[in-house]
mmCIF file of C-alpha atoms in Angstrom:
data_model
loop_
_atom_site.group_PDB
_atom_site.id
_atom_site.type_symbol
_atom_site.label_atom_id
_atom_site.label_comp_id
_atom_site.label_asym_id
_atom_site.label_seq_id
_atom_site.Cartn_x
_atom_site.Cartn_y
_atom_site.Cartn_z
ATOM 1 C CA UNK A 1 -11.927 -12.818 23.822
ATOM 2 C CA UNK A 2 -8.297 -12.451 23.502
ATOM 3 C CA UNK A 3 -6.980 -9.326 22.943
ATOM 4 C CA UNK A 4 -4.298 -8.928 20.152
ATOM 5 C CA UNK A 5 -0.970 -6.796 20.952
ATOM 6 C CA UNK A 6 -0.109 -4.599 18.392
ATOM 7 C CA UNK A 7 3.027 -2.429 19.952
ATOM 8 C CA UNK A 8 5.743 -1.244 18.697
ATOM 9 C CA UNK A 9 7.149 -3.276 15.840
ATOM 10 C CA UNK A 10 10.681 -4.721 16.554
ATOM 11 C CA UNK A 11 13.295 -5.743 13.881
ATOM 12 C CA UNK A 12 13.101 -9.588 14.476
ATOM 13 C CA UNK A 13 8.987 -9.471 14.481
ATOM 14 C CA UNK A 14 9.249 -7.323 11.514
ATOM 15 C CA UNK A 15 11.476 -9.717 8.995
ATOM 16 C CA UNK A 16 9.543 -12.915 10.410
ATOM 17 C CA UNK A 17 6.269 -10.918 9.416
ATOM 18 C CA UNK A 18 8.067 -10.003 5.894
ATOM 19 C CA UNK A 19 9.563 -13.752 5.221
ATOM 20 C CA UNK A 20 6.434 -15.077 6.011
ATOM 21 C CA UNK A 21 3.965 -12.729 4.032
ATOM 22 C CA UNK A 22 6.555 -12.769 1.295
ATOM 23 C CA UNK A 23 6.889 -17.170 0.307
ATOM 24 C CA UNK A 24 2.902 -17.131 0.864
ATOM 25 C CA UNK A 25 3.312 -14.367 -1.906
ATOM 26 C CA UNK A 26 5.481 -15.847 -3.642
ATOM 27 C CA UNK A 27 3.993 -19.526 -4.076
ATOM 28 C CA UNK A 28 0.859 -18.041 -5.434
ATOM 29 C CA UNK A 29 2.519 -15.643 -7.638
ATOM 30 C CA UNK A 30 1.624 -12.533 -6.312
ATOM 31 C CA UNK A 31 4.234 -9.465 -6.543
ATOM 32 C CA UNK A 32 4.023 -7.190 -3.952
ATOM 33 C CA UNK A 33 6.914 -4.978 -2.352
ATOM 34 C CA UNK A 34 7.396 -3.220 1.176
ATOM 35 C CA UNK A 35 5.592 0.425 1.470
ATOM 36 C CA UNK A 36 5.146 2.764 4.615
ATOM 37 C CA UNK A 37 6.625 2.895 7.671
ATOM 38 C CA UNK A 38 8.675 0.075 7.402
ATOM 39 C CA UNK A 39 10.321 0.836 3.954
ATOM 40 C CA UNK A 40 10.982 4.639 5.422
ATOM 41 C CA UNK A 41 13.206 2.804 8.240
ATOM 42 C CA UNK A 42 15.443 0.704 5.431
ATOM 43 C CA UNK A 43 15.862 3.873 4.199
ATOM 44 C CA UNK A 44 17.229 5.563 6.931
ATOM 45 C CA UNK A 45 14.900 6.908 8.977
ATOM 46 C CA UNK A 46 14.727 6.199 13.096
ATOM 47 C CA UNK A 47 10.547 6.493 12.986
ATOM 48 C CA UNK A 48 8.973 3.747 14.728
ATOM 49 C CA UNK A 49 5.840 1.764 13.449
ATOM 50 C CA UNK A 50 3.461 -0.802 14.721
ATOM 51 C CA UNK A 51 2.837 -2.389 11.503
ATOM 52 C CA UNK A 52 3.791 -4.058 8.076
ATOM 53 C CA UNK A 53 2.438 -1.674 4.895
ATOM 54 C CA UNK A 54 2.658 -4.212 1.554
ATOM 55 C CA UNK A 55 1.034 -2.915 -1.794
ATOM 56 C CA UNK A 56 0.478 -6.109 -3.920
ATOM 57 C CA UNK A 57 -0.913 -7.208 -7.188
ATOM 58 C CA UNK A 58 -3.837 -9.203 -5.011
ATOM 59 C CA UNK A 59 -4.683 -10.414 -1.660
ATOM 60 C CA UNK A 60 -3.285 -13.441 -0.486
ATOM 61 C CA UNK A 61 -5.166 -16.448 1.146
ATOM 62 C CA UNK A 62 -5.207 -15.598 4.485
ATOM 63 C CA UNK A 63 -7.989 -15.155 6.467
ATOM 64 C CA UNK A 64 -8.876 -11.332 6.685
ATOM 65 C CA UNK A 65 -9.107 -8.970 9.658
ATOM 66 C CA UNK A 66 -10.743 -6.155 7.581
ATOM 67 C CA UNK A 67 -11.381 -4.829 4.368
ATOM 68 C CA UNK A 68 -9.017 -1.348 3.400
ATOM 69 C CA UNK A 69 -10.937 1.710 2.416
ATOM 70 C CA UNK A 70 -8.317 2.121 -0.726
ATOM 71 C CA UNK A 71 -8.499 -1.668 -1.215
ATOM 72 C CA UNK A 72 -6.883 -4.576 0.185
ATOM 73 C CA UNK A 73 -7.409 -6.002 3.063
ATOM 74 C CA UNK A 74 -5.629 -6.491 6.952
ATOM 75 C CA UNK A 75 -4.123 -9.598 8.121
ATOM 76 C CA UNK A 76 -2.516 -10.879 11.536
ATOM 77 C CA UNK A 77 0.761 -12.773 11.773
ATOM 78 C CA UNK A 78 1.969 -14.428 14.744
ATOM 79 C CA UNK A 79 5.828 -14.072 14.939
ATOM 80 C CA UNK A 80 8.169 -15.764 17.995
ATOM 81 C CA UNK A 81 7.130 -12.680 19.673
ATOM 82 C CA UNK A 82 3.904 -11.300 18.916
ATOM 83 C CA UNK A 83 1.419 -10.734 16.313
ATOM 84 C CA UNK A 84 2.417 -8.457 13.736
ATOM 85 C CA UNK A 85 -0.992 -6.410 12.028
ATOM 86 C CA UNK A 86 -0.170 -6.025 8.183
ATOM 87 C CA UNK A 87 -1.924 -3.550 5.989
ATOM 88 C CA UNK A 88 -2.161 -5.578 2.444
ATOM 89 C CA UNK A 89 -2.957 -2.838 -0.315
ATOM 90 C CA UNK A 90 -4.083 -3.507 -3.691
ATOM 91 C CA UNK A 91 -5.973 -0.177 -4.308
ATOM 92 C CA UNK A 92 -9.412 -0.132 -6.177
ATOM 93 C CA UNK A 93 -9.462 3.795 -6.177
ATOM 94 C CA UNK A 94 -8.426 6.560 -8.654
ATOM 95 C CA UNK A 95 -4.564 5.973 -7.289
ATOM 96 C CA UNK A 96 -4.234 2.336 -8.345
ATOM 97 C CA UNK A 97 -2.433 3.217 -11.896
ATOM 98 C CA UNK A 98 -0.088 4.642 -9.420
ATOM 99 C CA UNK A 99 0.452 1.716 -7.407
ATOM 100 C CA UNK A 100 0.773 -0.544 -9.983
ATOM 101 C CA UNK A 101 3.288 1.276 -11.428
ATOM 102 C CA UNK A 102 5.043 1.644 -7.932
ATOM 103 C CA UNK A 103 5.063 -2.187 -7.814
ATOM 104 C CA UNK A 104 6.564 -2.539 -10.889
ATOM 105 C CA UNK A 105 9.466 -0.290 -10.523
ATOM 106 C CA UNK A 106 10.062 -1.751 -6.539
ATOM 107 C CA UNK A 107 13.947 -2.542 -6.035
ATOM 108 C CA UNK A 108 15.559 -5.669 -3.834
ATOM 109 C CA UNK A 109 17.110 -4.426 -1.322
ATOM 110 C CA UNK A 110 18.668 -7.537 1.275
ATOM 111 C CA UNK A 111 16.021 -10.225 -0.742
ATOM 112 C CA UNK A 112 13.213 -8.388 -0.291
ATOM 113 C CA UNK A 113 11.450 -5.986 -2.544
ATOM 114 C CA UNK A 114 11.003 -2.658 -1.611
ATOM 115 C CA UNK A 115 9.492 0.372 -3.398
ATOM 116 C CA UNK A 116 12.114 3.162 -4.664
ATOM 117 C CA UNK A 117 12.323 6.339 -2.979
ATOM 118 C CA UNK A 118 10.404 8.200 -5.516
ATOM 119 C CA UNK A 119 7.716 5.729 -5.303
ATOM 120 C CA UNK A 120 7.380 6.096 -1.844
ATOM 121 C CA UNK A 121 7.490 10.148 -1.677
ATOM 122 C CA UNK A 122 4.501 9.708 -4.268
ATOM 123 C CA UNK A 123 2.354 7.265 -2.660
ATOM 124 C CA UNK A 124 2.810 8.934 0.742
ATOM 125 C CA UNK A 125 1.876 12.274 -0.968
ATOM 126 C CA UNK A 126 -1.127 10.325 -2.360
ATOM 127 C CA UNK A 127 -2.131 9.092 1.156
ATOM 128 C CA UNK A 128 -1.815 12.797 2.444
ATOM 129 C CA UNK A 129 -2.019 11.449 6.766
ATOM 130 C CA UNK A 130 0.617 14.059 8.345
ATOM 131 C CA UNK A 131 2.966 10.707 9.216
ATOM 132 C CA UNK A 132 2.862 10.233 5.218
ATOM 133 C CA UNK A 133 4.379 13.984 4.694
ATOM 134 C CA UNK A 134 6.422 13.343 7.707
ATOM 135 C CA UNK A 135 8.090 10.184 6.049
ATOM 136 C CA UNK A 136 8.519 12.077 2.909
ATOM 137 C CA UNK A 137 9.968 15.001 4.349
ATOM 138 C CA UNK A 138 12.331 12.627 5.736
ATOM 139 C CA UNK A 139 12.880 10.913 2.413
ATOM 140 C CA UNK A 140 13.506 14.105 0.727
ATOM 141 C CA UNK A 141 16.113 15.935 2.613
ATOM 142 C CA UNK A 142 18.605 12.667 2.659
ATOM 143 C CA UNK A 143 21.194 14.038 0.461
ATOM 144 C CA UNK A 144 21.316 11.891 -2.967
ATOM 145 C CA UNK A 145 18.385 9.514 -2.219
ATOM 146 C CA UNK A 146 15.365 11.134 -4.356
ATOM 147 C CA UNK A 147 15.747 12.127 -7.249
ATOM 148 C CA UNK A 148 13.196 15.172 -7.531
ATOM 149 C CA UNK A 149 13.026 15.062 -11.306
ATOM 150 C CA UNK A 150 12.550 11.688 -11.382
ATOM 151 C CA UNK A 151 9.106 12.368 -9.203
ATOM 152 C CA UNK A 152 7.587 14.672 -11.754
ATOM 153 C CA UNK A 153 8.564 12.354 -15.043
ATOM 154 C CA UNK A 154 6.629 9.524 -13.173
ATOM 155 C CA UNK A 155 3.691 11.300 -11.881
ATOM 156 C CA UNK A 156 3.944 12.600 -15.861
ATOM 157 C CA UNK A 157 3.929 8.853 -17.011
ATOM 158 C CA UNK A 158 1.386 7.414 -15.180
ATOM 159 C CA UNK A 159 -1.382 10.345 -15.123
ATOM 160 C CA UNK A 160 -0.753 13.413 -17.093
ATOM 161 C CA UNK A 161 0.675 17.091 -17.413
ATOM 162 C CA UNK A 162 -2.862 18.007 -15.397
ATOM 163 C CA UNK A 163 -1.948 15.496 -12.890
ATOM 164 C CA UNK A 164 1.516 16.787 -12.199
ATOM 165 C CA UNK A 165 -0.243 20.434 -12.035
ATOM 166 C CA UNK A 166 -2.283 19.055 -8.636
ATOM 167 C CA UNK A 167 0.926 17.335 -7.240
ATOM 168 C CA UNK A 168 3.352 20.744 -8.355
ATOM 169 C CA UNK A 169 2.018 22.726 -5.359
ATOM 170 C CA UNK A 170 2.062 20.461 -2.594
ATOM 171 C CA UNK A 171 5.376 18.556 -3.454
ATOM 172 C CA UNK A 172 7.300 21.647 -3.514
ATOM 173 C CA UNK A 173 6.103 22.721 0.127
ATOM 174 C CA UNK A 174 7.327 18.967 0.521
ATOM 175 C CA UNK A 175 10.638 19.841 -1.193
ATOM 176 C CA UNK A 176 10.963 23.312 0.528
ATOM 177 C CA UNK A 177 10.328 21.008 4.196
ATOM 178 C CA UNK A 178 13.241 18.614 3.498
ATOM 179 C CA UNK A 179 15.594 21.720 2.620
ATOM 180 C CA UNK A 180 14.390 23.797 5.873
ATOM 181 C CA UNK A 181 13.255 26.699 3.761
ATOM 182 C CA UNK A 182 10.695 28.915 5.002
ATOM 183 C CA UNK A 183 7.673 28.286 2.842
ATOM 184 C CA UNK A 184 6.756 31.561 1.172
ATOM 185 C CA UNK A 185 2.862 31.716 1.107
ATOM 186 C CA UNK A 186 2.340 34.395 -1.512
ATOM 187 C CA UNK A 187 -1.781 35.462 -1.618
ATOM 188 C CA UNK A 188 -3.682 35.485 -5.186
ATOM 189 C CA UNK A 189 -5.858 38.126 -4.871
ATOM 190 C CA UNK A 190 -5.892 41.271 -7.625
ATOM 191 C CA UNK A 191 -7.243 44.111 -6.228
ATOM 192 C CA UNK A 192 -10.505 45.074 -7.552
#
């Protein structure tokens, strides 16, 4: 049995992985955009990944390496190089409203489509691994490129009031990360 090589993820593997993934996509009208690790790098970050992240409207007609927990499923590439894993979400879970939406507000950004900034602090915040608050600690404290706002109107517009109320908490110790403010844990306890 061969065994596949999933290092690091260089830049030429990366956009022969995207280019490919994205005309398969494309000639059976699926949308999908760039997420993760990937979509944290065009946005300025020096992180490194081993992998393509891609939320999508469906799964394309490739042959699957596994099924997604949150729904989707994993494919291999082969690039000049080596073979690129891809993680190809389409959510079945209580997040996919969110998703969707993400997918529909995605931006081009050098012909391919990438979710926003916003989009991506959310989802990551959704997907709560410590690289995900990492990557949107990161996104956050790059003067001018979230709009904080922003994040609450949409977590407002695709849940609720109630649904902002679980994000509030977390996002600001986010928020209070990304300006390198010591997080003030205050107790709530009354004395009895």
């Amino acid at each position: 049995m061969t065994k596949l090589n999933f290092d690091l993820l260089d830049d030429e593997s990366a956009m022969q992985t995207i280019e490919t993934l994205g005309k398969l996509a494309d000639d059976n009208k699926i949308d999908w955009a760039l997420a993760g690790g990937l979509a944290v790098i065009l946005y300025g970050s020096d992180r490194l990944t081993k992998d393509v992240d891609i939320i999508a409207s469906k799964k394309l007609p490739l042959q699957s390496e596994g099924i997604l927990v949150q729904g989707g499923e994993r494919y291999s590439v082969k690039t000049e190089k080596k073979v690129v894993a891809v993680d190809w979400i389409t959510r079945n879970d209580e997040a996919k409203r969110f998703y969707q939406q993400a997918l529909k507000d995605a931006v081009t950004i050098q012909q391919t489509p990438i979710l926003t900034p916003e989009w991506l602090v959310i989802l990551k915040y959704i997907a709560g691994r410590f690289k995900d608050q990492e990557d949107g600690v990161f996104l956050l404290s790059k003067k001018g490129l979230v709009d904080r706002r922003k994040i609450k109107e949409m977590i407002i517009d695709v849940g609720s009031v109630e649904t902002w109320a679980a994000f509030k908490s977390g996002l600001e110790r986010w928020y209070n990360l990304a300006d390198g403010k010591a997080a003030n844990v205050k107790e709530g306890y009354i004395d009895s």
